[in-house]
Coordinates of C-alpha atoms in Angstrom, one line a residue:
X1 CA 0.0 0.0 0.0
X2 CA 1.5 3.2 -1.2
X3 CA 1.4 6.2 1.3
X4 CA -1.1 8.2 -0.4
X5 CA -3.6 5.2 0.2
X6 CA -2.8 5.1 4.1
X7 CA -3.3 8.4 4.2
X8 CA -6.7 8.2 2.3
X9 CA -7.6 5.7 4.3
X10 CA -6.7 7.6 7.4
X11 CA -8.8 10.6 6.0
X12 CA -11.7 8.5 5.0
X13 CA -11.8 7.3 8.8
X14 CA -11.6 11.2 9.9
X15 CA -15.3 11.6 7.5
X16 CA -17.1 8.3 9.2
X17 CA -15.7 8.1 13.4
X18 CA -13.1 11.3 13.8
X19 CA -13.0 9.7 17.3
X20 CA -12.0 6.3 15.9
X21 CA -8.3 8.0 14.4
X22 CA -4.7 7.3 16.0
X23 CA -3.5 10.5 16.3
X24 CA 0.1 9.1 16.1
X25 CA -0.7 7.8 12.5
X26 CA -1.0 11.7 11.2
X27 CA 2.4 13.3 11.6
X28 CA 4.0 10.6 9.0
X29 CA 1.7 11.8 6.1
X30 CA 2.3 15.4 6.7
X31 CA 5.7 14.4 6.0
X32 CA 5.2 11.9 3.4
X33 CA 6.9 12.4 0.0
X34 CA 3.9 12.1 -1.4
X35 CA 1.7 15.1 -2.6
X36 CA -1.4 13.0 -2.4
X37 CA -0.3 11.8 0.9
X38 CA 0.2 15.1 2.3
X39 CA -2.7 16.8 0.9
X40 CA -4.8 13.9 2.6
X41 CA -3.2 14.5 5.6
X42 CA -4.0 18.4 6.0
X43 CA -7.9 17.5 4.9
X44 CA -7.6 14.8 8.1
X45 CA -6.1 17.5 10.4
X46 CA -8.8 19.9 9.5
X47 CA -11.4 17.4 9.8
X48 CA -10.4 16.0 13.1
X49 CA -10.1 20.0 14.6
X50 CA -13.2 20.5 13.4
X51 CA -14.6 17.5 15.5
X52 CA -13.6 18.4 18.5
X53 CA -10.4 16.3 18.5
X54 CA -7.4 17.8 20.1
X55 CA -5.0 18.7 17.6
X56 CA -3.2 21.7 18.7
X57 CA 0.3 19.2 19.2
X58 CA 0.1 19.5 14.9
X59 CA -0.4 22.8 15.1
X60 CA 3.6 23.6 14.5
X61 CA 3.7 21.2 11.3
X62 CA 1.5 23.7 9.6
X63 CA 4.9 26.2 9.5
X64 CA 6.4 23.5 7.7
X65 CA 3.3 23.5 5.2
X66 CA 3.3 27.1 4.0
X67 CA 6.5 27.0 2.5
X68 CA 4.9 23.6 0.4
X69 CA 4.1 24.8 -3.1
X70 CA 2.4 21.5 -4.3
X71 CA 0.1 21.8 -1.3
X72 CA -0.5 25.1 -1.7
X73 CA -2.2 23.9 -5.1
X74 CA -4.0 20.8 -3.5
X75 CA -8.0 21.2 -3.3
X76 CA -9.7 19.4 -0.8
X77 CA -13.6 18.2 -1.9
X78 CA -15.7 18.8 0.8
X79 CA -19.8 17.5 0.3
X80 CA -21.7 19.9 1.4
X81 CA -24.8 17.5 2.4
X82 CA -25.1 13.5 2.0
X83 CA -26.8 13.4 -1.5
X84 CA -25.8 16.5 -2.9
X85 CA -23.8 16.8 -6.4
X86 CA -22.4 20.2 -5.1
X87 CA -19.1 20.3 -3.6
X88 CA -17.0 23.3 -2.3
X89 CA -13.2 23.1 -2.8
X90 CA -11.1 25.2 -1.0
X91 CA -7.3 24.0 -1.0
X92 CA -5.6 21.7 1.2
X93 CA -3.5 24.0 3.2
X94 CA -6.2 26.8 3.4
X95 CA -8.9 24.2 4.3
X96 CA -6.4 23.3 7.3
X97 CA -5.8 26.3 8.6
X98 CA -9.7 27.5 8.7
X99 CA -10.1 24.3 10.5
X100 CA -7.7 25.0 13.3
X101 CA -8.0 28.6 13.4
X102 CA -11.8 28.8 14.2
X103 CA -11.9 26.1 16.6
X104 CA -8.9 27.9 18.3
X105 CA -6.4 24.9 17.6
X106 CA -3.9 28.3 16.9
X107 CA -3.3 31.5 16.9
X108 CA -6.1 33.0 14.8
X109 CA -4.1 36.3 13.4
X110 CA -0.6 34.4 13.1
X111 CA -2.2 31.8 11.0
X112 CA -4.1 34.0 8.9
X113 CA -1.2 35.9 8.6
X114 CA 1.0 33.0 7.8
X115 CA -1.5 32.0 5.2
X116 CA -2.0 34.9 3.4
X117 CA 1.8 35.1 3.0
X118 CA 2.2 31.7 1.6
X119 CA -0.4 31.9 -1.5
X120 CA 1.2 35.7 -2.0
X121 CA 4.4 34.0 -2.5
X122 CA 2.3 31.4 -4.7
X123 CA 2.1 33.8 -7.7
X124 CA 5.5 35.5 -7.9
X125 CA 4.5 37.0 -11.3
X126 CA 1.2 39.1 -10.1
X127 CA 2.4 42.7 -8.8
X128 CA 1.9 43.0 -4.9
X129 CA -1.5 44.2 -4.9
X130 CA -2.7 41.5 -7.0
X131 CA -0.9 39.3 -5.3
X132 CA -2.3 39.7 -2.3
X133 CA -5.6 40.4 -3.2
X134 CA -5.5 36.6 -4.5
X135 CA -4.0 34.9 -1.3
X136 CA -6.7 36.5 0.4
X137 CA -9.6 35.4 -1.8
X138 CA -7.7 32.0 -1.3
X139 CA -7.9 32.1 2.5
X140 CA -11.1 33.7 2.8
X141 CA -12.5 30.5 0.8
X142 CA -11.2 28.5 2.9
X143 CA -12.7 30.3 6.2
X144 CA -16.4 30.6 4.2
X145 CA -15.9 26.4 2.9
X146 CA -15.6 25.5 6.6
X147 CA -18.7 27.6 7.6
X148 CA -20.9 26.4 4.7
X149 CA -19.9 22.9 5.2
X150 CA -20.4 23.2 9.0
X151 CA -23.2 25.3 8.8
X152 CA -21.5 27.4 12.0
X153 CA -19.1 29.4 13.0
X154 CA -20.7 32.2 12.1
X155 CA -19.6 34.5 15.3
X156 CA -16.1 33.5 14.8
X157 CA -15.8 35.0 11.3
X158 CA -17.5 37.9 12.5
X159 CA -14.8 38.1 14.9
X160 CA -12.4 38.1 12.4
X161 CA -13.8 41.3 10.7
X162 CA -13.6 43.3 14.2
X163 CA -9.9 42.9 14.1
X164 CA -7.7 45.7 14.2
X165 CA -4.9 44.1 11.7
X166 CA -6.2 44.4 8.1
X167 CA -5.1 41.1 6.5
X168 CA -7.1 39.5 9.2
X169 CA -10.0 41.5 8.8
X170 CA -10.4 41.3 5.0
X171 CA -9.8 38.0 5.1
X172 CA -13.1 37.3 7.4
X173 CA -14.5 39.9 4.9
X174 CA -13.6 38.0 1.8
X175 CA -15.4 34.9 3.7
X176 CA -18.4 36.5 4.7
X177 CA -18.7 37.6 0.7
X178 CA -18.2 34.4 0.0
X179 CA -21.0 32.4 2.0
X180 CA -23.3 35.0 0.8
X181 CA -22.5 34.3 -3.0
X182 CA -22.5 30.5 -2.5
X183 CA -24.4 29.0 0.6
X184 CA -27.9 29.5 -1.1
X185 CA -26.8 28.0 -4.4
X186 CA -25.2 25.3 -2.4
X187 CA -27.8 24.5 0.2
X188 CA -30.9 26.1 -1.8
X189 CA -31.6 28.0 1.2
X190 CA -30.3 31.0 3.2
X191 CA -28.9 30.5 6.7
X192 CA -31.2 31.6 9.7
X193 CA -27.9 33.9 10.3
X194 CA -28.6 36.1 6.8
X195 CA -30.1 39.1 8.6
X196 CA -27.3 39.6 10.9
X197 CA -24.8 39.0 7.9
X198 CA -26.9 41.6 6.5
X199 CA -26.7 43.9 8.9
X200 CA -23.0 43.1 9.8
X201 CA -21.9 44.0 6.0
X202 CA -23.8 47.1 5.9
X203 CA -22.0 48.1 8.6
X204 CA -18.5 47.6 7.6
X205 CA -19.5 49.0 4.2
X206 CA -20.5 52.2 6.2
X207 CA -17.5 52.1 8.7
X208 CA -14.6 50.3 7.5
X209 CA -11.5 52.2 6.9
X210 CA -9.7 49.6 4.1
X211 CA -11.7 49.5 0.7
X212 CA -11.4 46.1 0.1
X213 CA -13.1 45.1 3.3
X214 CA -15.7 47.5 2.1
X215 CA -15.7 46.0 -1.5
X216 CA -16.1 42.2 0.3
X217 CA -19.1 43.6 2.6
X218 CA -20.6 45.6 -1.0
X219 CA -20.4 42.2 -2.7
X220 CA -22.0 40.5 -0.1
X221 CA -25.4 42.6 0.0
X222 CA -25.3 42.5 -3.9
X223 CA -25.8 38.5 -3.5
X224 CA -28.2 38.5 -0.8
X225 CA -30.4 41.7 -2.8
X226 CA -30.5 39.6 -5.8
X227 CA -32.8 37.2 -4.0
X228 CA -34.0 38.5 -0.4
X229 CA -34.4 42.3 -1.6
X230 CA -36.8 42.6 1.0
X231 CA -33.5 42.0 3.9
X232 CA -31.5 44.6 2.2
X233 CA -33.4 47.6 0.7
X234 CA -33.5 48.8 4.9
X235 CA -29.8 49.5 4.1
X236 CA -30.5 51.9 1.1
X237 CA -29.0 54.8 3.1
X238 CA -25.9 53.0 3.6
X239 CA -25.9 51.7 -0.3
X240 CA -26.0 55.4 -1.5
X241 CA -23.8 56.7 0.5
X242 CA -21.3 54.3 -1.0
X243 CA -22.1 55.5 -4.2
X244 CA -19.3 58.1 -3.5
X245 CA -16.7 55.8 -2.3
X246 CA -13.5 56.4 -3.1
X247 CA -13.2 52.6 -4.5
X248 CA -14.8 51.9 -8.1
X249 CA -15.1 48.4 -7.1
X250 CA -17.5 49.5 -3.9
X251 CA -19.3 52.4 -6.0
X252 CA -20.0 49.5 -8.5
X253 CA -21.6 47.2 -6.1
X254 CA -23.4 49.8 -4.0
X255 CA -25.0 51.2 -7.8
X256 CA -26.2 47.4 -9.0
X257 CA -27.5 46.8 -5.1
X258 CA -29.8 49.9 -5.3
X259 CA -31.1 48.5 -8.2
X260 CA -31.8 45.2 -6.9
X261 CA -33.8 46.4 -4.4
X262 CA -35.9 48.9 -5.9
X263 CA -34.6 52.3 -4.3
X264 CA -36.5 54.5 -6.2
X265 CA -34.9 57.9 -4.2
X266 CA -31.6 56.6 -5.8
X267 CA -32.3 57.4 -9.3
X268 CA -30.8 61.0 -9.5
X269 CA -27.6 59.6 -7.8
X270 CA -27.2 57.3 -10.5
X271 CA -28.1 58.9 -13.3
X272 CA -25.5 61.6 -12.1
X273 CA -22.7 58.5 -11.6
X274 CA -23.8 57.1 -14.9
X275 CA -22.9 59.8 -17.0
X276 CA -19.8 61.2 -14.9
X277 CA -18.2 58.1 -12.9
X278 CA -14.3 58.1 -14.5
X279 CA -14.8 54.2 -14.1
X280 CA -17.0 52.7 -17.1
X281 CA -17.9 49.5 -14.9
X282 CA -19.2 51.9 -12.2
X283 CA -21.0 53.6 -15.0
X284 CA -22.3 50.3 -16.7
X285 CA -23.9 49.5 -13.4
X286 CA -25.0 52.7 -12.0
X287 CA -26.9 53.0 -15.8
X288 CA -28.4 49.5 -15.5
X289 CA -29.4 49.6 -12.1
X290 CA -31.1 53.4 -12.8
X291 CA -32.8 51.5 -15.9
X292 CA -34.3 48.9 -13.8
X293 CA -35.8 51.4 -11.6
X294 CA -37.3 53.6 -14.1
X295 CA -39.3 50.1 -15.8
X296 CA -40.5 49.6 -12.2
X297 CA -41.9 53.2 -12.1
X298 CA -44.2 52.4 -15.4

């Protein structure tokens, strides 16, 4: 038996009875020579955290991880109910440190931190911004995979977004965009949490000092306005005040969110940010989204 079939076998046991697995059988597949193997391994670590077993003596084999480019690369499927076809697939390592980081198996800000780090140095050929713009999508998938497949951890993420260091608070922000775009495609349903997600990303769009984290919490009320208007058009206030956000990327999603949900008292705002935004996506949107409400009007 070859080392990446122990340590599928090992992870397979981690998905029927976590309580069932040796703990002393994990460390060797983290080390294995075997991508397979060790990608296996991270997915069984993340599993078993998220269980409830006590893992935080492999908490330290995660440094040795981040510098791992082939597992940096690994996805991890992850079922999001019994019979479903739909999957979610965050990556191995990312998926591992979600795991441990919101059950408090480590350090949440040194891991997030870590993270983030490692998938920037995955893509030596972006510039810095986009560089780490994409470790933190990367991260932030992993956080929002863990809470759709759980269906918890809701308060934790939250947490995350309270923080004072910015790559740890738009990385909670990038999550929270994230289970707003995919848990109802996922689960055909929204969470019972959506109205205080709601809430929550209205705030930070009002509030938060770092554009993207107010790009992340934009996006988020643009998903959950294309299909519970109702939970969203109370934050019209804060949606057209962000139609003068310094960032096109938050004018944009503020503009096609007023739409969405029928604010009527927006129309002059966009028709003004259609025709003199210096950003043609913000002007695309803000001209669609004051389109829509004019048909509604008729």
């Amino acid at each position: 038996m070859t080392d990446a079939e122990r340590a599928a076998r090992l992870r397979d046991a981690a998905r029927r009875a976590p309580a069932t697995v040796d703990l002393e059988e994990l460390g060797p597949h983290l080390a294995a020579d075997s991508i397979e193997a060790r990608a296996r391994a991270l997915e069984t670590l993340g599993r078993l955290a998220l269980a409830g077993r006590d893992v935080e003596s492999y908490a330290d084999r995660l440094d040795r991880c981040y510098g791992d480019r082939d597992l940096l690369d690994a996805p991890v499927r992850l079922s999001t109910e019994r019979d479903s076809e739909a999957w979610v697939q965050p990556r191995a390592l990312a998926f591992a440190v979600a795991a441990l980081a919101l059950t408090g198996a480590v350090d949440r800000g040194d891991a997030i931190r870590s993270a983030v780090n490692a998938y920037e140095n995955q893509h030596p050929e972006f510039d810095a911004e986009m560089r780490t713009n994409t470790a933190i999508r990367e991260v932030g998938w992993g956080f929002a995979s863990v809470v759709i497949f759980t269906d918890g951890y809701v308060d934790v993420i939250l947490s995350l977004v309270d923080r004072d260091d910015d790559t740890v608070r738009r990385v909670g922000a990038s999550a929270l965009s994230d289970v707003a775009e995919e848990y109802a495609p996922i689960r055909d349903e929204y969470p019972d949490e959506t109205p205080r997600l709601v809430a929550d990303a209205a705030e930070r769009l009002a509030t938060d000092s770092h554009p993207r984290v107010r790009y992340h919490a934009a996006f988020a009320l643009t998903e959950y306005a294309m299909d519970r208007p109702e939970l969203v058009r109370p934050r019209a206030d804060v949606l057209s005040a962000a139609l003068r956000d310094e960032a096109a990327l938050v004018r944009k999603e503020a503009a096609a969110t007023l739409g969405f949900v029928g604010a009527a008292d927006a129309v002059p705002a966009l028709r003004d940010l259609a025709e003199t935004d210096p950003d043609e996506r913000v002007r695309e949107a803000a001209a669609d989204a004051r389109e829509s409400l004019e048909s509604e009007r008729e």
